[in-house]
């Protein structure tokens, strides 16, 4: 089943929210999946960031080019990259953190843009050099607020909750899951463990393609599906990748949530 399109874009919802009045600003990069498919992830992230005393800025939506890059359409992906860089640059010159909810999107900016643009455009390369150090996954940004006692400066519901975490391939490869897991284990009431899985098998659009469906299912069946099916139905499943959440829903019938949703749901 193809992912559903939300009746309201994330940016449309955000425009009608009452502005916060904090001292610090951050940029929340509204990737395509948050913008069009699951705006509830963006809403949850705004709630958590506001609770941490940040004003949240949502830039004009523009695809990062990851889907095109994955299909080898490099010139089209390069054009998307240049467009997004120009959108993000005004925030970068102010030193605002640029927080990504979808690991593959924000890590494309961090890891692929320099090579994608190449040496042919020194001006854009200079912009990328300014933007890259400010880009971060949601996990890393939130984890950076853990204090000396190992706690986040937030008030959470302390009800006991078992949690299984499926790490996104890009995230595991480039930044790892250590900070995510350490933060989750510090939350009151949480008992969190990482599923020792590789790829979920969806891999963007790979699992939706007829010729790849069977192998996609076999990959999911290696570790991910058995771990989730063995867990009690009360166990919360966290998966930051949109395609990972879709795969989990398709293969197990269980709803996985983004870390932002998990945190927002436990805020007092």
PDB file of C-alpha atoms in Angstrom:
ATOM      1  CA  UNK A   1       0.000   0.000   0.000  1.00  0.00           C
ATOM      2  CA  UNK A   2       1.363   3.397  -0.964  1.00  0.00           C
ATOM      3  CA  UNK A   3       1.779   5.962   1.835  1.00  0.00           C
ATOM      4  CA  UNK A   4      -1.203   8.198   2.444  1.00  0.00           C
ATOM      5  CA  UNK A   5      -1.057  11.933   1.802  1.00  0.00           C
ATOM      6  CA  UNK A   6      -2.124  14.059   4.764  1.00  0.00           C
ATOM      7  CA  UNK A   7      -5.115  16.361   4.354  1.00  0.00           C
ATOM      8  CA  UNK A   8      -3.016  19.219   5.759  1.00  0.00           C
ATOM      9  CA  UNK A   9       0.596  20.039   4.999  1.00  0.00           C
ATOM     10  CA  UNK A  10       2.897  20.466   7.981  1.00  0.00           C
ATOM     11  CA  UNK A  11       3.803  24.005   6.920  1.00  0.00           C
ATOM     12  CA  UNK A  12       0.106  24.920   6.653  1.00  0.00           C
ATOM     13  CA  UNK A  13      -0.476  23.738  10.219  1.00  0.00           C
ATOM     14  CA  UNK A  14       2.592  25.600  11.443  1.00  0.00           C
ATOM     15  CA  UNK A  15       1.506  28.919   9.936  1.00  0.00           C
ATOM     16  CA  UNK A  16      -1.591  29.067  12.147  1.00  0.00           C
ATOM     17  CA  UNK A  17       0.201  28.272  15.415  1.00  0.00           C
ATOM     18  CA  UNK A  18       0.762  30.917  18.070  1.00  0.00           C
ATOM     19  CA  UNK A  19       4.404  32.026  18.027  1.00  0.00           C
ATOM     20  CA  UNK A  20       6.579  31.182  21.021  1.00  0.00           C
ATOM     21  CA  UNK A  21       8.752  33.874  22.585  1.00  0.00           C
ATOM     22  CA  UNK A  22      12.023  32.258  23.608  1.00  0.00           C
ATOM     23  CA  UNK A  23      15.594  33.538  23.451  1.00  0.00           C
ATOM     24  CA  UNK A  24      16.924  30.882  21.069  1.00  0.00           C
ATOM     25  CA  UNK A  25      15.947  29.908  17.520  1.00  0.00           C
ATOM     26  CA  UNK A  26      16.289  26.658  15.605  1.00  0.00           C
ATOM     27  CA  UNK A  27      15.344  25.650  12.085  1.00  0.00           C
ATOM     28  CA  UNK A  28      13.263  22.496  11.669  1.00  0.00           C
ATOM     29  CA  UNK A  29      13.892  21.139   8.179  1.00  0.00           C
ATOM     30  CA  UNK A  30      10.497  20.019   6.917  1.00  0.00           C
ATOM     31  CA  UNK A  31      11.386  17.112   4.672  1.00  0.00           C
ATOM     32  CA  UNK A  32       8.932  15.807   2.077  1.00  0.00           C
ATOM     33  CA  UNK A  33       7.574  13.028   4.285  1.00  0.00           C
ATOM     34  CA  UNK A  34       6.925  15.337   7.229  1.00  0.00           C
ATOM     35  CA  UNK A  35       5.468  18.006   4.965  1.00  0.00           C
ATOM     36  CA  UNK A  36       3.065  15.800   3.006  1.00  0.00           C
ATOM     37  CA  UNK A  37       2.679  12.374   4.644  1.00  0.00           C
ATOM     38  CA  UNK A  38       3.105  12.543   8.413  1.00  0.00           C
ATOM     39  CA  UNK A  39       2.875  16.139   9.660  1.00  0.00           C
ATOM     40  CA  UNK A  40       2.217  14.725  13.119  1.00  0.00           C
ATOM     41  CA  UNK A  41       5.956  14.024  13.342  1.00  0.00           C
ATOM     42  CA  UNK A  42       6.709  17.689  12.745  1.00  0.00           C
ATOM     43  CA  UNK A  43       4.053  18.752  15.232  1.00  0.00           C
ATOM     44  CA  UNK A  44       5.616  16.522  17.878  1.00  0.00           C
ATOM     45  CA  UNK A  45       9.072  17.924  17.168  1.00  0.00           C
ATOM     46  CA  UNK A  46       7.795  21.487  17.542  1.00  0.00           C
ATOM     47  CA  UNK A  47       6.254  20.553  20.898  1.00  0.00           C
ATOM     48  CA  UNK A  48       9.519  19.093  22.188  1.00  0.00           C
ATOM     49  CA  UNK A  49      11.668  21.954  20.890  1.00  0.00           C
ATOM     50  CA  UNK A  50       9.318  24.538  22.385  1.00  0.00           C
ATOM     51  CA  UNK A  51       9.528  22.672  25.699  1.00  0.00           C
ATOM     52  CA  UNK A  52      13.310  23.070  25.476  1.00  0.00           C
ATOM     53  CA  UNK A  53      12.739  26.843  25.134  1.00  0.00           C
ATOM     54  CA  UNK A  54      13.404  27.213  21.414  1.00  0.00           C
ATOM     55  CA  UNK A  55      11.507  29.226  18.857  1.00  0.00           C
ATOM     56  CA  UNK A  56      11.034  26.968  15.845  1.00  0.00           C
ATOM     57  CA  UNK A  57      11.461  28.249  12.301  1.00  0.00           C
ATOM     58  CA  UNK A  58      10.110  26.247   9.374  1.00  0.00           C
ATOM     59  CA  UNK A  59      11.826  27.126   6.078  1.00  0.00           C
ATOM     60  CA  UNK A  60      10.021  27.046   2.749  1.00  0.00           C
ATOM     61  CA  UNK A  61       9.547  23.420   1.737  1.00  0.00           C
ATOM     62  CA  UNK A  62      11.943  22.070  -0.865  1.00  0.00           C
ATOM     63  CA  UNK A  63      12.952  18.444  -1.479  1.00  0.00           C
ATOM     64  CA  UNK A  64      16.574  17.663  -0.635  1.00  0.00           C
ATOM     65  CA  UNK A  65      16.942  15.551  -3.785  1.00  0.00           C
ATOM     66  CA  UNK A  66      17.537  12.245  -2.010  1.00  0.00           C
ATOM     67  CA  UNK A  67      15.001  10.248  -4.107  1.00  0.00           C
ATOM     68  CA  UNK A  68      16.566  11.529  -7.337  1.00  0.00           C
ATOM     69  CA  UNK A  69      20.062  10.821  -6.053  1.00  0.00           C
ATOM     70  CA  UNK A  70      19.064   7.270  -5.119  1.00  0.00           C
ATOM     71  CA  UNK A  71      17.865   6.686  -8.689  1.00  0.00           C
ATOM     72  CA  UNK A  72      21.028   8.041 -10.254  1.00  0.00           C
ATOM     73  CA  UNK A  73      19.455  11.246 -11.563  1.00  0.00           C
ATOM     74  CA  UNK A  74      22.409  13.331 -10.482  1.00  0.00           C
ATOM     75  CA  UNK A  75      21.778  16.543 -12.387  1.00  0.00           C
ATOM     76  CA  UNK A  76      18.176  16.783 -11.193  1.00  0.00           C
ATOM     77  CA  UNK A  77      19.354  16.009  -7.644  1.00  0.00           C
ATOM     78  CA  UNK A  78      22.041  18.689  -7.937  1.00  0.00           C
ATOM     79  CA  UNK A  79      19.426  21.265  -8.909  1.00  0.00           C
ATOM     80  CA  UNK A  80      17.344  20.320  -5.862  1.00  0.00           C
ATOM     81  CA  UNK A  81      20.427  20.608  -3.668  1.00  0.00           C
ATOM     82  CA  UNK A  82      21.270  24.088  -4.930  1.00  0.00           C
ATOM     83  CA  UNK A  83      17.701  25.256  -4.382  1.00  0.00           C
ATOM     84  CA  UNK A  84      17.592  23.954  -0.804  1.00  0.00           C
ATOM     85  CA  UNK A  85      21.010  25.382   0.044  1.00  0.00           C
ATOM     86  CA  UNK A  86      19.838  28.836  -1.017  1.00  0.00           C
ATOM     87  CA  UNK A  87      16.752  28.449   1.194  1.00  0.00           C
ATOM     88  CA  UNK A  88      18.768  27.381   4.242  1.00  0.00           C
ATOM     89  CA  UNK A  89      21.648  29.831   3.874  1.00  0.00           C
ATOM     90  CA  UNK A  90      19.935  32.876   5.488  1.00  0.00           C
ATOM     91  CA  UNK A  91      19.406  30.819   8.657  1.00  0.00           C
ATOM     92  CA  UNK A  92      22.909  29.376   8.583  1.00  0.00           C
ATOM     93  CA  UNK A  93      24.561  32.803   8.526  1.00  0.00           C
ATOM     94  CA  UNK A  94      22.721  33.508  11.789  1.00  0.00           C
ATOM     95  CA  UNK A  95      24.178  30.349  13.296  1.00  0.00           C
ATOM     96  CA  UNK A  96      20.838  28.578  13.793  1.00  0.00           C
ATOM     97  CA  UNK A  97      20.915  24.811  14.182  1.00  0.00           C
ATOM     98  CA  UNK A  98      19.195  23.047  11.269  1.00  0.00           C
ATOM     99  CA  UNK A  99      17.416  19.980  12.627  1.00  0.00           C
ATOM    100  CA  UNK A 100      16.329  17.089  10.422  1.00  0.00           C
ATOM    101  CA  UNK A 101      13.596  14.630  11.328  1.00  0.00           C
ATOM    102  CA  UNK A 102      14.115  12.260   8.393  1.00  0.00           C
ATOM    103  CA  UNK A 103      17.657  10.854   8.716  1.00  0.00           C
ATOM    104  CA  UNK A 104      18.168  10.239   5.003  1.00  0.00           C
ATOM    105  CA  UNK A 105      17.269  13.839   4.148  1.00  0.00           C
ATOM    106  CA  UNK A 106      19.386  15.741   6.662  1.00  0.00           C
ATOM    107  CA  UNK A 107      22.294  13.322   6.193  1.00  0.00           C
ATOM    108  CA  UNK A 108      22.116  13.872   2.435  1.00  0.00           C
ATOM    109  CA  UNK A 109      22.785  17.548   3.095  1.00  0.00           C
ATOM    110  CA  UNK A 110      25.654  16.679   5.433  1.00  0.00           C
ATOM    111  CA  UNK A 111      27.246  13.799   3.539  1.00  0.00           C
ATOM    112  CA  UNK A 112      26.364  14.123  -0.153  1.00  0.00           C
ATOM    113  CA  UNK A 113      25.944  17.758  -1.109  1.00  0.00           C
ATOM    114  CA  UNK A 114      29.625  18.654  -1.414  1.00  0.00           C
ATOM    115  CA  UNK A 115      30.298  15.818  -3.844  1.00  0.00           C
ATOM    116  CA  UNK A 116      26.994  16.285  -5.631  1.00  0.00           C
ATOM    117  CA  UNK A 117      27.584  19.951  -6.392  1.00  0.00           C
ATOM    118  CA  UNK A 118      31.245  19.397  -7.252  1.00  0.00           C
ATOM    119  CA  UNK A 119      33.885  22.038  -7.866  1.00  0.00           C
ATOM    120  CA  UNK A 120      31.953  23.723 -10.675  1.00  0.00           C
ATOM    121  CA  UNK A 121      30.127  26.114  -8.350  1.00  0.00           C
ATOM    122  CA  UNK A 122      32.474  27.618  -5.719  1.00  0.00           C
ATOM    123  CA  UNK A 123      29.752  29.936  -4.386  1.00  0.00           C
ATOM    124  CA  UNK A 124      27.376  27.067  -3.579  1.00  0.00           C
ATOM    125  CA  UNK A 125      30.240  24.997  -2.165  1.00  0.00           C
ATOM    126  CA  UNK A 126      31.036  27.848   0.210  1.00  0.00           C
ATOM    127  CA  UNK A 127      27.394  27.930   1.302  1.00  0.00           C
ATOM    128  CA  UNK A 128      27.452  24.182   1.921  1.00  0.00           C
ATOM    129  CA  UNK A 129      30.555  24.606   4.078  1.00  0.00           C
ATOM    130  CA  UNK A 130      28.625  27.105   6.196  1.00  0.00           C
ATOM    131  CA  UNK A 131      25.474  24.997   6.435  1.00  0.00           C
ATOM    132  CA  UNK A 132      26.889  21.501   7.052  1.00  0.00           C
ATOM    133  CA  UNK A 133      28.262  22.074  10.590  1.00  0.00           C
ATOM    134  CA  UNK A 134      24.867  23.411  11.673  1.00  0.00           C
ATOM    135  CA  UNK A 135      22.915  20.408  10.391  1.00  0.00           C
ATOM    136  CA  UNK A 136      21.984  17.704  12.869  1.00  0.00           C
ATOM    137  CA  UNK A 137      19.547  14.883  13.312  1.00  0.00           C
ATOM    138  CA  UNK A 138      16.717  15.403  15.778  1.00  0.00           C
ATOM    139  CA  UNK A 139      18.220  12.687  17.981  1.00  0.00           C
ATOM    140  CA  UNK A 140      21.621  14.327  18.191  1.00  0.00           C
ATOM    141  CA  UNK A 141      20.177  17.753  18.901  1.00  0.00           C
ATOM    142  CA  UNK A 142      17.952  16.529  21.719  1.00  0.00           C
ATOM    143  CA  UNK A 143      20.721  14.335  23.136  1.00  0.00           C
ATOM    144  CA  UNK A 144      23.007  17.382  23.306  1.00  0.00           C
ATOM    145  CA  UNK A 145      20.698  18.765  26.008  1.00  0.00           C
ATOM    146  CA  UNK A 146      21.261  15.879  28.417  1.00  0.00           C
ATOM    147  CA  UNK A 147      22.718  17.483  31.548  1.00  0.00           C
ATOM    148  CA  UNK A 148      25.520  16.414  33.875  1.00  0.00           C
ATOM    149  CA  UNK A 149      23.141  14.107  35.732  1.00  0.00           C
ATOM    150  CA  UNK A 150      22.285  12.299  32.498  1.00  0.00           C
ATOM    151  CA  UNK A 151      18.789  13.775  32.267  1.00  0.00           C
ATOM    152  CA  UNK A 152      16.977  16.010  29.813  1.00  0.00           C
ATOM    153  CA  UNK A 153      15.697  19.305  31.307  1.00  0.00           C
ATOM    154  CA  UNK A 154      12.102  18.272  30.648  1.00  0.00           C
ATOM    155  CA  UNK A 155       9.310  16.815  32.756  1.00  0.00           C
ATOM    156  CA  UNK A 156       8.109  13.448  31.518  1.00  0.00           C
ATOM    157  CA  UNK A 157       5.376  11.043  32.538  1.00  0.00           C
ATOM    158  CA  UNK A 158       7.071   8.302  34.533  1.00  0.00           C
ATOM    159  CA  UNK A 159       4.825   5.386  33.609  1.00  0.00           C
ATOM    160  CA  UNK A 160       6.773   2.193  32.838  1.00  0.00           C
ATOM    161  CA  UNK A 161       7.223   1.676  29.096  1.00  0.00           C
ATOM    162  CA  UNK A 162       9.101  -0.963  27.136  1.00  0.00           C
ATOM    163  CA  UNK A 163      10.617   0.427  23.930  1.00  0.00           C
ATOM    164  CA  UNK A 164      12.154  -1.198  20.866  1.00  0.00           C
ATOM    165  CA  UNK A 165      14.217   1.005  18.555  1.00  0.00           C
ATOM    166  CA  UNK A 166      14.937   0.332  14.893  1.00  0.00           C
ATOM    167  CA  UNK A 167      17.831   2.464  13.672  1.00  0.00           C
ATOM    168  CA  UNK A 168      17.755   4.027  10.217  1.00  0.00           C
ATOM    169  CA  UNK A 169      20.508   2.745   7.898  1.00  0.00           C
ATOM    170  CA  UNK A 170      21.929   6.200   7.140  1.00  0.00           C
ATOM    171  CA  UNK A 171      21.845   7.146  10.794  1.00  0.00           C
ATOM    172  CA  UNK A 172      23.561   3.948  11.915  1.00  0.00           C
ATOM    173  CA  UNK A 173      26.196   4.316   9.214  1.00  0.00           C
ATOM    174  CA  UNK A 174      27.047   7.997   9.612  1.00  0.00           C
ATOM    175  CA  UNK A 175      26.271   9.062  13.189  1.00  0.00           C
ATOM    176  CA  UNK A 176      25.388   5.883  15.054  1.00  0.00           C
ATOM    177  CA  UNK A 177      22.683   5.130  17.588  1.00  0.00           C
ATOM    178  CA  UNK A 178      24.645   5.483  20.842  1.00  0.00           C
ATOM    179  CA  UNK A 179      23.381   8.961  21.730  1.00  0.00           C
ATOM    180  CA  UNK A 180      19.814   8.001  20.888  1.00  0.00           C
ATOM    181  CA  UNK A 181      19.862   4.907  23.058  1.00  0.00           C
ATOM    182  CA  UNK A 182      21.637   6.608  25.963  1.00  0.00           C
ATOM    183  CA  UNK A 183      19.050   9.377  25.951  1.00  0.00           C
ATOM    184  CA  UNK A 184      16.101   6.974  25.795  1.00  0.00           C
ATOM    185  CA  UNK A 185      17.468   4.871  28.632  1.00  0.00           C
ATOM    186  CA  UNK A 186      17.733   8.010  30.773  1.00  0.00           C
ATOM    187  CA  UNK A 187      14.024   8.797  30.462  1.00  0.00           C
ATOM    188  CA  UNK A 188      11.953   8.001  33.561  1.00  0.00           C
ATOM    189  CA  UNK A 189      10.014   4.780  33.156  1.00  0.00           C
ATOM    190  CA  UNK A 190      11.612   3.845  29.846  1.00  0.00           C
ATOM    191  CA  UNK A 191      13.258   0.475  29.253  1.00  0.00           C
ATOM    192  CA  UNK A 192      14.735   0.807  25.780  1.00  0.00           C
ATOM    193  CA  UNK A 193      16.619  -1.657  23.615  1.00  0.00           C
ATOM    194  CA  UNK A 194      17.824  -1.489  20.027  1.00  0.00           C
ATOM    195  CA  UNK A 195      16.706  -4.146  17.574  1.00  0.00           C
ATOM    196  CA  UNK A 196      19.910  -5.755  16.197  1.00  0.00           C
ATOM    197  CA  UNK A 197      18.651  -5.414  12.641  1.00  0.00           C
ATOM    198  CA  UNK A 198      20.187  -4.182   9.431  1.00  0.00           C
ATOM    199  CA  UNK A 199      18.036  -2.522   6.787  1.00  0.00           C
ATOM    200  CA  UNK A 200      14.270  -2.834   7.191  1.00  0.00           C
ATOM    201  CA  UNK A 201      14.108  -3.824   3.516  1.00  0.00           C
ATOM    202  CA  UNK A 202      12.079  -0.877   2.272  1.00  0.00           C
ATOM    203  CA  UNK A 203      15.073   1.328   1.433  1.00  0.00           C
ATOM    204  CA  UNK A 204      13.153   4.339   0.164  1.00  0.00           C
ATOM    205  CA  UNK A 205      11.072   3.182  -2.805  1.00  0.00           C
ATOM    206  CA  UNK A 206      12.909  -0.148  -3.227  1.00  0.00           C
ATOM    207  CA  UNK A 207      10.314  -2.224  -1.396  1.00  0.00           C
ATOM    208  CA  UNK A 208       7.452  -0.665  -3.347  1.00  0.00           C
ATOM    209  CA  UNK A 209       8.863  -1.860  -6.671  1.00  0.00           C
ATOM    210  CA  UNK A 210       7.328  -5.091  -7.964  1.00  0.00           C
ATOM    211  CA  UNK A 211      10.656  -6.614  -8.939  1.00  0.00           C
ATOM    212  CA  UNK A 212      12.095  -5.960  -5.468  1.00  0.00           C
ATOM    213  CA  UNK A 213       9.118  -6.718  -3.230  1.00  0.00           C
ATOM    214  CA  UNK A 214      10.057 -10.312  -2.396  1.00  0.00           C
ATOM    215  CA  UNK A 215      13.627  -9.493  -1.421  1.00  0.00           C
ATOM    216  CA  UNK A 216      12.357  -6.532   0.595  1.00  0.00           C
ATOM    217  CA  UNK A 217      10.151  -8.891   2.596  1.00  0.00           C
ATOM    218  CA  UNK A 218      13.001 -11.355   3.082  1.00  0.00           C
ATOM    219  CA  UNK A 219      15.259  -8.618   4.441  1.00  0.00           C
ATOM    220  CA  UNK A 220      12.577  -7.505   6.901  1.00  0.00           C
ATOM    221  CA  UNK A 221      12.073 -11.109   8.001  1.00  0.00           C
ATOM    222  CA  UNK A 222      15.720 -11.565   8.994  1.00  0.00           C
ATOM    223  CA  UNK A 223      15.680  -9.657  12.291  1.00  0.00           C
ATOM    224  CA  UNK A 224      13.215  -6.773  12.297  1.00  0.00           C
ATOM    225  CA  UNK A 225       9.903  -8.595  11.981  1.00  0.00           C
ATOM    226  CA  UNK A 226      10.731 -11.411  14.453  1.00  0.00           C
ATOM    227  CA  UNK A 227      11.860  -8.888  17.084  1.00  0.00           C
ATOM    228  CA  UNK A 228       8.673  -6.855  16.804  1.00  0.00           C
ATOM    229  CA  UNK A 229       6.369  -9.866  16.677  1.00  0.00           C
ATOM    230  CA  UNK A 230       8.031 -11.286  19.800  1.00  0.00           C
ATOM    231  CA  UNK A 231       7.457  -8.059  21.729  1.00  0.00           C
ATOM    232  CA  UNK A 232       4.246  -7.510  23.722  1.00  0.00           C
ATOM    233  CA  UNK A 233       1.691  -5.338  21.955  1.00  0.00           C
ATOM    234  CA  UNK A 234       2.190  -2.719  24.665  1.00  0.00           C
ATOM    235  CA  UNK A 235       5.809  -2.238  23.566  1.00  0.00           C
ATOM    236  CA  UNK A 236       6.442   1.064  21.827  1.00  0.00           C
ATOM    237  CA  UNK A 237       8.290   0.840  18.511  1.00  0.00           C
ATOM    238  CA  UNK A 238      10.484   3.803  17.564  1.00  0.00           C
ATOM    239  CA  UNK A 239      11.755   4.170  13.998  1.00  0.00           C
ATOM    240  CA  UNK A 240      12.872   7.548  12.690  1.00  0.00           C
ATOM    241  CA  UNK A 241      12.816   6.607   9.013  1.00  0.00           C
ATOM    242  CA  UNK A 242       9.526   7.151   7.205  1.00  0.00           C
ATOM    243  CA  UNK A 243      10.072   4.145   4.941  1.00  0.00           C
ATOM    244  CA  UNK A 244      11.040   2.081   8.000  1.00  0.00           C
ATOM    245  CA  UNK A 245       7.747   2.941   9.705  1.00  0.00           C
ATOM    246  CA  UNK A 246       5.845   2.030   6.536  1.00  0.00           C
ATOM    247  CA  UNK A 247       7.655  -1.303   6.333  1.00  0.00           C
ATOM    248  CA  UNK A 248       6.961  -2.111   9.974  1.00  0.00           C
ATOM    249  CA  UNK A 249       3.280  -1.342   9.518  1.00  0.00           C
ATOM    250  CA  UNK A 250       3.106  -3.462   6.355  1.00  0.00           C
ATOM    251  CA  UNK A 251       4.950  -6.483   7.727  1.00  0.00           C
ATOM    252  CA  UNK A 252       3.707  -6.584  11.312  1.00  0.00           C
ATOM    253  CA  UNK A 253       0.592  -4.414  11.486  1.00  0.00           C
ATOM    254  CA  UNK A 254       2.263  -2.484  14.317  1.00  0.00           C
ATOM    255  CA  UNK A 255       2.479   1.298  14.298  1.00  0.00           C
ATOM    256  CA  UNK A 256       5.977   2.669  14.825  1.00  0.00           C
ATOM    257  CA  UNK A 257       6.529   6.269  15.888  1.00  0.00           C
ATOM    258  CA  UNK A 258       9.304   8.797  15.390  1.00  0.00           C
ATOM    259  CA  UNK A 259      11.451   9.677  18.394  1.00  0.00           C
ATOM    260  CA  UNK A 260       9.861  13.140  18.365  1.00  0.00           C
ATOM    261  CA  UNK A 261       6.417  11.579  18.808  1.00  0.00           C
ATOM    262  CA  UNK A 262       7.634   9.300  21.591  1.00  0.00           C
ATOM    263  CA  UNK A 263       9.083  12.237  23.528  1.00  0.00           C
ATOM    264  CA  UNK A 264       6.132  14.545  22.887  1.00  0.00           C
ATOM    265  CA  UNK A 265       3.662  11.911  24.074  1.00  0.00           C
ATOM    266  CA  UNK A 266       5.465  11.615  27.420  1.00  0.00           C
ATOM    267  CA  UNK A 267       5.848  15.315  28.126  1.00  0.00           C
ATOM    268  CA  UNK A 268       3.949  16.497  31.181  1.00  0.00           C
TER     269      UNK A 268
END
